[in-house]
Amino acid sequence: MRNASTSRRPQLQPMSRNPGVRRPTASDLEIAGLVPLSTVDWPGRLAATVFCQGCPWNCEYCHNPDLIDCSMPGVVEWSDVQALLAKRKGLLDAVVFTGGEATRQPALAAAMAEVRDAGYLVGLHTAGAYPTRLRKLALLTDWVGLDIKALPGDYAQVAGVAAGGARAWAALDILLETGVDLEVRLTVFPDSKPAEHALEIAHEVRRRGATVFALQNARVEGTREEFANRPRDGWAEEWERLCQELSSVGFDELRCR
Ligand code: SF4
């Protein structure tokens, strides 16, 4: 999807209420990729998936590391998304915005509003890096998959940003307040803080009010070499044990995948 010959588009404009400052439109969204049909990005829905460029974090298990660079322009035009939605009327349920970190981009709200106006549901994957933006975005969103990556004190190690923990856990509280349909996800991998604290994290997520939880086994495909080459001795058994252990937490729905 990435094409080095694609011309650079104008820099993102900051959100502003000042008159005279141009508000971002859907066409400003920097899109790194468009998957026309996904059955996995929103459980139970047929969705087109829009990959937004740029993420302020740097998780060791990121399987889209090319999408982290915030200075990289998009390679897919919004008009391609519009054309897909016009063509797939009645065949697709939804559009899922993912990344990178989709909420980084001020144009996301306009893009979501357009998708809604076109008659589709809107899904969002986020790691909660910009929690306060979620209040507004939740009004434009029908379902959110929120990554809780670790206990707050472990974000420096897991996501490369110490402040990320406070942000992500605040995002959880904000999303629960909005009442948007929510799946909280925790990604685990061998010899890691998320795996070590999975039960504690799940209990805290449940205590705060989330009812749907997904335990995700980090995929190796697409990850950087250091991560892909980590030893995985005994991991299959550990993964089974974690799935079993979390079934006692009391979520309405627990997904292990
Ligand atoms: S938050 Fe997501 S996109 Fe960003 S670095 Fe982590 S895994 Fe990759």
mmCIF file of C-alpha atoms and ligand atoms in Angstrom:
data_model
loop_
_atom_site.group_PDB
_atom_site.id
_atom_site.type_symbol
_atom_site.label_atom_id
_atom_site.label_comp_id
_atom_site.label_asym_id
_atom_site.label_seq_id
_atom_site.Cartn_x
_atom_site.Cartn_y
_atom_site.Cartn_z
ATOM 1 C CA MET A 1 0.000 0.000 0.000
ATOM 2 C CA ARG A 2 2.815 2.376 0.803
ATOM 3 C CA ASN A 3 4.018 4.220 -2.263
ATOM 4 C CA ALA A 4 7.098 6.401 -2.083
ATOM 5 C CA SER A 5 6.046 8.323 -5.166
ATOM 6 C CA THR A 6 2.849 9.569 -3.549
ATOM 7 C CA SER A 7 3.015 13.319 -3.197
ATOM 8 C CA ARG A 8 3.071 14.897 0.254
ATOM 9 C CA ARG A 9 -0.166 16.387 1.419
ATOM 10 C CA PRO A 10 -0.395 19.561 3.524
ATOM 11 C CA GLN A 11 0.603 19.353 7.203
ATOM 12 C CA LEU A 12 -2.163 18.551 9.684
ATOM 13 C CA GLN A 13 -3.896 21.615 11.087
ATOM 14 C CA PRO A 14 -4.366 21.837 14.873
ATOM 15 C CA MET A 15 -7.932 21.785 16.200
ATOM 16 C CA SER A 16 -9.032 25.321 16.935
ATOM 17 C CA ARG A 17 -12.169 27.262 17.685
ATOM 18 C CA ASN A 18 -10.616 30.492 16.435
ATOM 19 C CA PRO A 19 -12.435 32.000 13.509
ATOM 20 C CA GLY A 20 -10.327 32.038 10.399
ATOM 21 C CA VAL A 21 -8.504 28.797 11.246
ATOM 22 C CA ARG A 22 -9.473 26.022 8.857
ATOM 23 C CA ARG A 23 -11.144 23.064 10.530
ATOM 24 C CA PRO A 24 -9.738 19.684 9.506
ATOM 25 C CA THR A 25 -11.815 17.753 7.021
ATOM 26 C CA ALA A 26 -11.898 14.021 6.343
ATOM 27 C CA SER A 27 -9.571 14.600 3.384
ATOM 28 C CA ASP A 28 -6.851 15.696 5.826
ATOM 29 C CA LEU A 29 -6.679 12.230 7.360
ATOM 30 C CA GLU A 30 -3.241 10.686 6.769
ATOM 31 C CA ILE A 31 -4.137 7.124 5.785
ATOM 32 C CA ALA A 32 -1.458 4.452 5.602
ATOM 33 C CA GLY A 33 -3.692 1.664 4.334
ATOM 34 C CA LEU A 34 -7.251 0.627 3.523
ATOM 35 C CA VAL A 35 -8.483 -2.954 3.884
ATOM 36 C CA PRO A 36 -11.784 -3.212 2.006
ATOM 37 C CA LEU A 37 -13.180 -6.133 4.005
ATOM 38 C CA SER A 38 -12.246 -7.376 7.454
ATOM 39 C CA THR A 39 -14.102 -9.902 9.588
ATOM 40 C CA VAL A 40 -11.758 -9.569 12.556
ATOM 41 C CA ASP A 41 -11.302 -5.859 13.250
ATOM 42 C CA TRP A 42 -14.767 -5.539 14.786
ATOM 43 C CA PRO A 43 -15.997 -8.871 16.176
ATOM 44 C CA GLY A 44 -19.299 -9.804 14.548
ATOM 45 C CA ARG A 45 -19.233 -7.049 11.906
ATOM 46 C CA LEU A 46 -18.096 -6.829 8.308
ATOM 47 C CA ALA A 47 -15.897 -3.766 8.186
ATOM 48 C CA ALA A 48 -13.583 -1.803 5.986
ATOM 49 C CA THR A 49 -10.477 -0.882 7.961
ATOM 50 C CA VAL A 50 -8.709 2.457 7.674
ATOM 51 C CA PHE A 51 -5.118 2.448 8.988
ATOM 52 C CA CYS A 52 -4.161 5.907 10.206
ATOM 53 C CA GLN A 53 -0.524 6.970 10.032
ATOM 54 C CA GLY A 54 1.415 7.936 13.162
ATOM 55 C CA CYS A 55 1.580 6.877 16.782
ATOM 56 C CA PRO A 56 3.229 8.648 19.743
ATOM 57 C CA TRP A 57 4.162 5.342 21.353
ATOM 58 C CA ASN A 58 6.560 2.572 20.464
ATOM 59 C CA CYS A 59 5.411 -0.801 21.741
ATOM 60 C CA GLU A 60 7.898 -3.623 21.526
ATOM 61 C CA TYR A 61 5.273 -5.932 19.991
ATOM 62 C CA CYS A 62 3.875 -3.428 17.468
ATOM 63 C CA HIS A 63 2.961 -5.324 14.315
ATOM 64 C CA ASN A 64 2.620 -2.127 12.294
ATOM 65 C CA PRO A 65 5.933 -0.398 13.119
ATOM 66 C CA ASP A 66 5.905 1.385 9.752
ATOM 67 C CA LEU A 67 2.820 3.250 10.935
ATOM 68 C CA ILE A 68 4.532 4.788 13.980
ATOM 69 C CA ASP A 69 6.344 7.653 12.215
ATOM 70 C CA CYS A 70 4.142 10.744 12.678
ATOM 71 C CA SER A 71 5.984 12.708 9.984
ATOM 72 C CA MET A 72 5.162 10.171 7.288
ATOM 73 C CA PRO A 73 2.344 11.289 4.973
ATOM 74 C CA GLY A 74 -0.562 9.038 4.126
ATOM 75 C CA VAL A 75 -0.583 6.986 0.937
ATOM 76 C CA VAL A 76 -4.329 6.462 0.541
ATOM 77 C CA GLU A 77 -6.686 9.331 -0.276
ATOM 78 C CA TRP A 78 -9.944 9.828 1.587
ATOM 79 C CA SER A 79 -11.674 9.758 -1.790
ATOM 80 C CA ASP A 80 -10.650 6.064 -2.023
ATOM 81 C CA VAL A 81 -12.548 5.402 1.203
ATOM 82 C CA GLN A 82 -15.553 7.326 -0.126
ATOM 83 C CA ALA A 83 -15.502 5.327 -3.357
ATOM 84 C CA LEU A 84 -15.328 2.043 -1.452
ATOM 85 C CA LEU A 85 -18.275 2.985 0.748
ATOM 86 C CA ALA A 86 -20.342 4.009 -2.267
ATOM 87 C CA LYS A 87 -19.577 0.680 -3.943
ATOM 88 C CA ARG A 88 -20.143 -1.571 -0.903
ATOM 89 C CA LYS A 89 -23.532 -0.245 0.213
ATOM 90 C CA GLY A 90 -25.434 -3.171 1.754
ATOM 91 C CA LEU A 91 -22.329 -5.405 1.812
ATOM 92 C CA LEU A 92 -20.406 -3.732 4.617
ATOM 93 C CA ASP A 93 -21.635 -2.872 8.103
ATOM 94 C CA ALA A 94 -18.954 -0.523 9.270
ATOM 95 C CA VAL A 95 -15.675 1.301 8.976
ATOM 96 C CA VAL A 96 -13.043 0.719 11.665
ATOM 97 C CA PHE A 97 -10.392 3.387 12.191
ATOM 98 C CA THR A 98 -7.169 1.928 13.491
ATOM 99 C CA GLY A 99 -3.484 2.726 13.307
ATOM 100 C CA GLY A 100 -1.023 3.774 14.358
ATOM 101 C CA GLU A 101 -3.057 5.821 16.806
ATOM 102 C CA ALA A 102 -6.109 7.093 14.953
ATOM 103 C CA THR A 103 -7.054 9.624 17.652
ATOM 104 C CA ARG A 104 -3.772 11.472 17.062
ATOM 105 C CA GLN A 105 -5.214 13.082 13.956
ATOM 106 C CA PRO A 106 -7.550 16.064 14.249
ATOM 107 C CA ALA A 107 -9.253 14.992 11.012
ATOM 108 C CA LEU A 108 -10.579 11.791 12.563
ATOM 109 C CA ALA A 109 -13.828 13.325 13.833
ATOM 110 C CA ALA A 110 -14.714 14.655 10.383
ATOM 111 C CA ALA A 111 -13.942 11.285 8.809
ATOM 112 C CA MET A 112 -16.121 9.479 11.346
ATOM 113 C CA ALA A 113 -18.981 11.902 10.781
ATOM 114 C CA GLU A 114 -18.788 11.289 7.034
ATOM 115 C CA VAL A 115 -18.883 7.534 7.526
ATOM 116 C CA ARG A 116 -21.948 7.885 9.741
ATOM 117 C CA ASP A 117 -23.638 10.148 7.193
ATOM 118 C CA ALA A 118 -22.970 7.519 4.523
ATOM 119 C CA GLY A 119 -25.022 5.047 6.568
ATOM 120 C CA TYR A 120 -22.254 2.939 8.116
ATOM 121 C CA LEU A 121 -21.383 2.127 11.706
ATOM 122 C CA VAL A 122 -18.116 3.518 13.048
ATOM 123 C CA GLY A 123 -15.552 1.492 14.985
ATOM 124 C CA LEU A 124 -12.364 2.744 16.612
ATOM 125 C CA HIS A 125 -9.212 1.027 17.809
ATOM 126 C CA THR A 126 -7.229 3.146 20.224
ATOM 127 C CA ALA A 127 -4.556 2.761 22.864
ATOM 128 C CA GLY A 128 -5.907 5.813 24.692
ATOM 129 C CA ALA A 129 -2.948 8.091 24.059
ATOM 130 C CA TYR A 130 -5.245 11.158 23.861
ATOM 131 C CA PRO A 131 -7.913 10.422 26.465
ATOM 132 C CA THR A 132 -9.683 13.795 26.500
ATOM 133 C CA ARG A 133 -10.382 13.591 22.757
ATOM 134 C CA LEU A 134 -12.378 10.434 23.349
ATOM 135 C CA ARG A 135 -15.353 12.258 24.872
ATOM 136 C CA LYS A 136 -16.128 13.910 21.551
ATOM 137 C CA LEU A 137 -15.071 10.969 19.402
ATOM 138 C CA ALA A 138 -17.270 8.569 21.385
ATOM 139 C CA LEU A 139 -20.314 10.521 20.176
ATOM 140 C CA LEU A 140 -19.334 9.610 16.624
ATOM 141 C CA THR A 141 -18.408 6.009 17.392
ATOM 142 C CA ASP A 142 -20.531 2.871 17.775
ATOM 143 C CA TRP A 143 -17.848 0.582 19.160
ATOM 144 C CA VAL A 144 -14.357 0.998 20.594
ATOM 145 C CA GLY A 145 -11.565 -1.537 21.054
ATOM 146 C CA LEU A 146 -9.313 -0.023 23.746
ATOM 147 C CA ASP A 147 -5.842 -1.416 24.392
ATOM 148 C CA ILE A 148 -4.835 -1.483 28.017
ATOM 149 C CA LYS A 149 -1.230 -2.485 27.619
ATOM 150 C CA ALA A 150 -0.031 -2.896 31.184
ATOM 151 C CA LEU A 151 -0.351 -1.586 34.715
ATOM 152 C CA PRO A 152 0.286 2.192 34.661
ATOM 153 C CA GLY A 153 3.824 1.864 36.024
ATOM 154 C CA ASP A 154 4.871 -0.529 33.259
ATOM 155 C CA TYR A 155 4.072 1.658 30.225
ATOM 156 C CA ALA A 156 7.649 2.926 29.915
ATOM 157 C CA GLN A 157 8.789 -0.627 29.350
ATOM 158 C CA VAL A 158 5.854 -1.861 27.273
ATOM 159 C CA ALA A 159 4.907 1.221 25.214
ATOM 160 C CA GLY A 160 8.100 3.272 25.470
ATOM 161 C CA VAL A 161 6.315 6.217 27.170
ATOM 162 C CA ALA A 162 6.047 6.405 30.962
ATOM 163 C CA ALA A 163 3.117 8.851 30.860
ATOM 164 C CA GLY A 164 1.169 6.458 28.666
ATOM 165 C CA GLY A 165 -0.134 4.482 31.622
ATOM 166 C CA ALA A 166 -2.025 7.377 33.180
ATOM 167 C CA ARG A 167 -3.427 8.289 29.765
ATOM 168 C CA ALA A 168 -4.606 4.824 28.822
ATOM 169 C CA TRP A 169 -6.272 4.139 32.162
ATOM 170 C CA ALA A 170 -7.923 7.592 32.043
ATOM 171 C CA ALA A 171 -9.167 6.699 28.562
ATOM 172 C CA LEU A 172 -10.791 3.589 30.002
ATOM 173 C CA ASP A 173 -12.664 5.654 32.609
ATOM 174 C CA ILE A 174 -13.747 8.226 30.012
ATOM 175 C CA LEU A 175 -15.024 5.598 27.588
ATOM 176 C CA LEU A 176 -16.928 3.840 30.355
ATOM 177 C CA GLU A 177 -18.540 7.168 31.286
ATOM 178 C CA THR A 178 -19.659 7.749 27.709
ATOM 179 C CA GLY A 179 -21.394 4.364 27.602
ATOM 180 C CA VAL A 180 -20.023 3.516 24.147
ATOM 181 C CA ASP A 181 -19.928 -0.195 23.330
ATOM 182 C CA LEU A 182 -16.444 -1.184 24.515
ATOM 183 C CA GLU A 183 -14.033 -4.081 24.277
ATOM 184 C CA VAL A 184 -10.905 -3.752 26.416
ATOM 185 C CA ARG A 185 -7.902 -5.628 25.072
ATOM 186 C CA LEU A 186 -4.712 -6.782 26.748
ATOM 187 C CA THR A 187 -1.911 -8.158 24.588
ATOM 188 C CA VAL A 188 0.415 -10.629 26.254
ATOM 189 C CA PHE A 189 3.667 -12.215 25.185
ATOM 190 C CA PRO A 190 6.396 -14.360 26.730
ATOM 191 C CA ASP A 191 8.331 -13.075 29.709
ATOM 192 C CA SER A 192 6.498 -9.740 29.782
ATOM 193 C CA LYS A 193 4.896 -7.381 32.287
ATOM 194 C CA PRO A 194 1.446 -7.697 30.620
ATOM 195 C CA ALA A 195 1.556 -11.479 31.022
ATOM 196 C CA GLU A 196 2.927 -11.262 34.553
ATOM 197 C CA HIS A 197 0.145 -8.899 35.638
ATOM 198 C CA ALA A 198 -2.671 -10.084 33.369
ATOM 199 C CA LEU A 199 -4.951 -11.200 36.182
ATOM 200 C CA GLU A 200 -4.434 -8.000 38.183
ATOM 201 C CA ILE A 201 -5.051 -5.873 35.080
ATOM 202 C CA ALA A 202 -8.219 -7.796 34.209
ATOM 203 C CA HIS A 203 -9.574 -7.446 37.751
ATOM 204 C CA GLU A 204 -8.926 -3.693 37.735
ATOM 205 C CA VAL A 205 -10.553 -3.270 34.321
ATOM 206 C CA ARG A 206 -13.583 -5.202 35.558
ATOM 207 C CA ARG A 207 -13.681 -3.244 38.832
ATOM 208 C CA ARG A 208 -13.858 -0.005 36.854
ATOM 209 C CA GLY A 209 -16.888 -1.295 34.986
ATOM 210 C CA ALA A 210 -15.841 -2.900 31.691
ATOM 211 C CA THR A 211 -17.807 -6.011 30.777
ATOM 212 C CA VAL A 212 -16.097 -7.246 27.598
ATOM 213 C CA PHE A 213 -12.421 -8.192 27.680
ATOM 214 C CA ALA A 214 -10.129 -9.688 25.075
ATOM 215 C CA LEU A 215 -6.860 -11.366 25.955
ATOM 216 C CA GLN A 216 -4.675 -11.242 22.877
ATOM 217 C CA ASN A 217 -1.698 -13.451 22.155
ATOM 218 C CA ALA A 218 0.828 -11.099 20.492
ATOM 219 C CA ARG A 219 1.413 -12.069 16.890
ATOM 220 C CA VAL A 220 4.940 -12.284 15.611
ATOM 221 C CA GLU A 221 4.124 -11.474 11.964
ATOM 222 C CA GLY A 222 5.059 -7.919 11.052
ATOM 223 C CA THR A 223 6.910 -7.228 14.301
ATOM 224 C CA ARG A 224 10.510 -6.083 14.529
ATOM 225 C CA GLU A 225 13.266 -8.679 14.624
ATOM 226 C CA GLU A 226 14.050 -8.226 18.346
ATOM 227 C CA PHE A 227 10.488 -9.103 19.205
ATOM 228 C CA ALA A 228 9.996 -11.828 16.631
ATOM 229 C CA ASN A 229 13.123 -13.618 17.884
ATOM 230 C CA ARG A 230 12.202 -13.652 21.577
ATOM 231 C CA PRO A 231 12.328 -17.140 23.062
ATOM 232 C CA ARG A 232 8.853 -18.671 23.337
ATOM 233 C CA ASP A 233 9.651 -21.788 25.364
ATOM 234 C CA GLY A 234 6.623 -22.842 27.358
ATOM 235 C CA TRP A 235 4.526 -19.977 26.046
ATOM 236 C CA ALA A 236 1.703 -22.136 24.629
ATOM 237 C CA GLU A 237 1.075 -23.593 28.096
ATOM 238 C CA GLU A 238 1.357 -20.176 29.738
ATOM 239 C CA TRP A 239 -1.149 -18.738 27.258
ATOM 240 C CA GLU A 240 -3.648 -21.504 28.034
ATOM 241 C CA ARG A 241 -3.160 -20.915 31.743
ATOM 242 C CA LEU A 242 -3.808 -17.171 31.387
ATOM 243 C CA CYS A 243 -7.021 -17.745 29.410
ATOM 244 C CA GLN A 244 -8.192 -20.143 32.088
ATOM 245 C CA GLU A 245 -7.236 -17.809 34.912
ATOM 246 C CA LEU A 246 -9.055 -14.810 33.458
ATOM 247 C CA SER A 247 -12.285 -16.739 33.088
ATOM 248 C CA SER A 248 -12.744 -16.294 36.848
ATOM 249 C CA VAL A 249 -12.698 -12.478 36.710
ATOM 250 C CA GLY A 250 -16.397 -12.089 35.916
ATOM 251 C CA PHE A 251 -16.581 -10.355 32.530
ATOM 252 C CA ASP A 252 -19.855 -10.807 30.632
ATOM 253 C CA GLU A 253 -17.684 -11.791 27.703
ATOM 254 C CA LEU A 254 -14.053 -12.922 27.685
ATOM 255 C CA ARG A 255 -12.398 -13.407 24.323
ATOM 256 C CA CYS A 256 -9.054 -15.227 24.060
ATOM 257 C CA ARG A 257 -7.468 -14.890 20.638
HETATM 258 S S1 SF4 B 1 0.118 1.933 20.354
HETATM 259 FE FE1 SF4 B 1 -0.333 0.458 18.698
HETATM 260 S S2 SF4 B 1 0.415 1.441 16.819
HETATM 261 FE FE2 SF4 B 1 1.322 2.527 18.566
HETATM 262 S S3 SF4 B 1 3.315 1.547 18.821
HETATM 263 FE FE3 SF4 B 1 1.859 0.547 20.217
HETATM 264 S S4 SF4 B 1 1.084 -1.227 19.076
HETATM 265 FE FE4 SF4 B 1 2.072 0.145 17.577
#
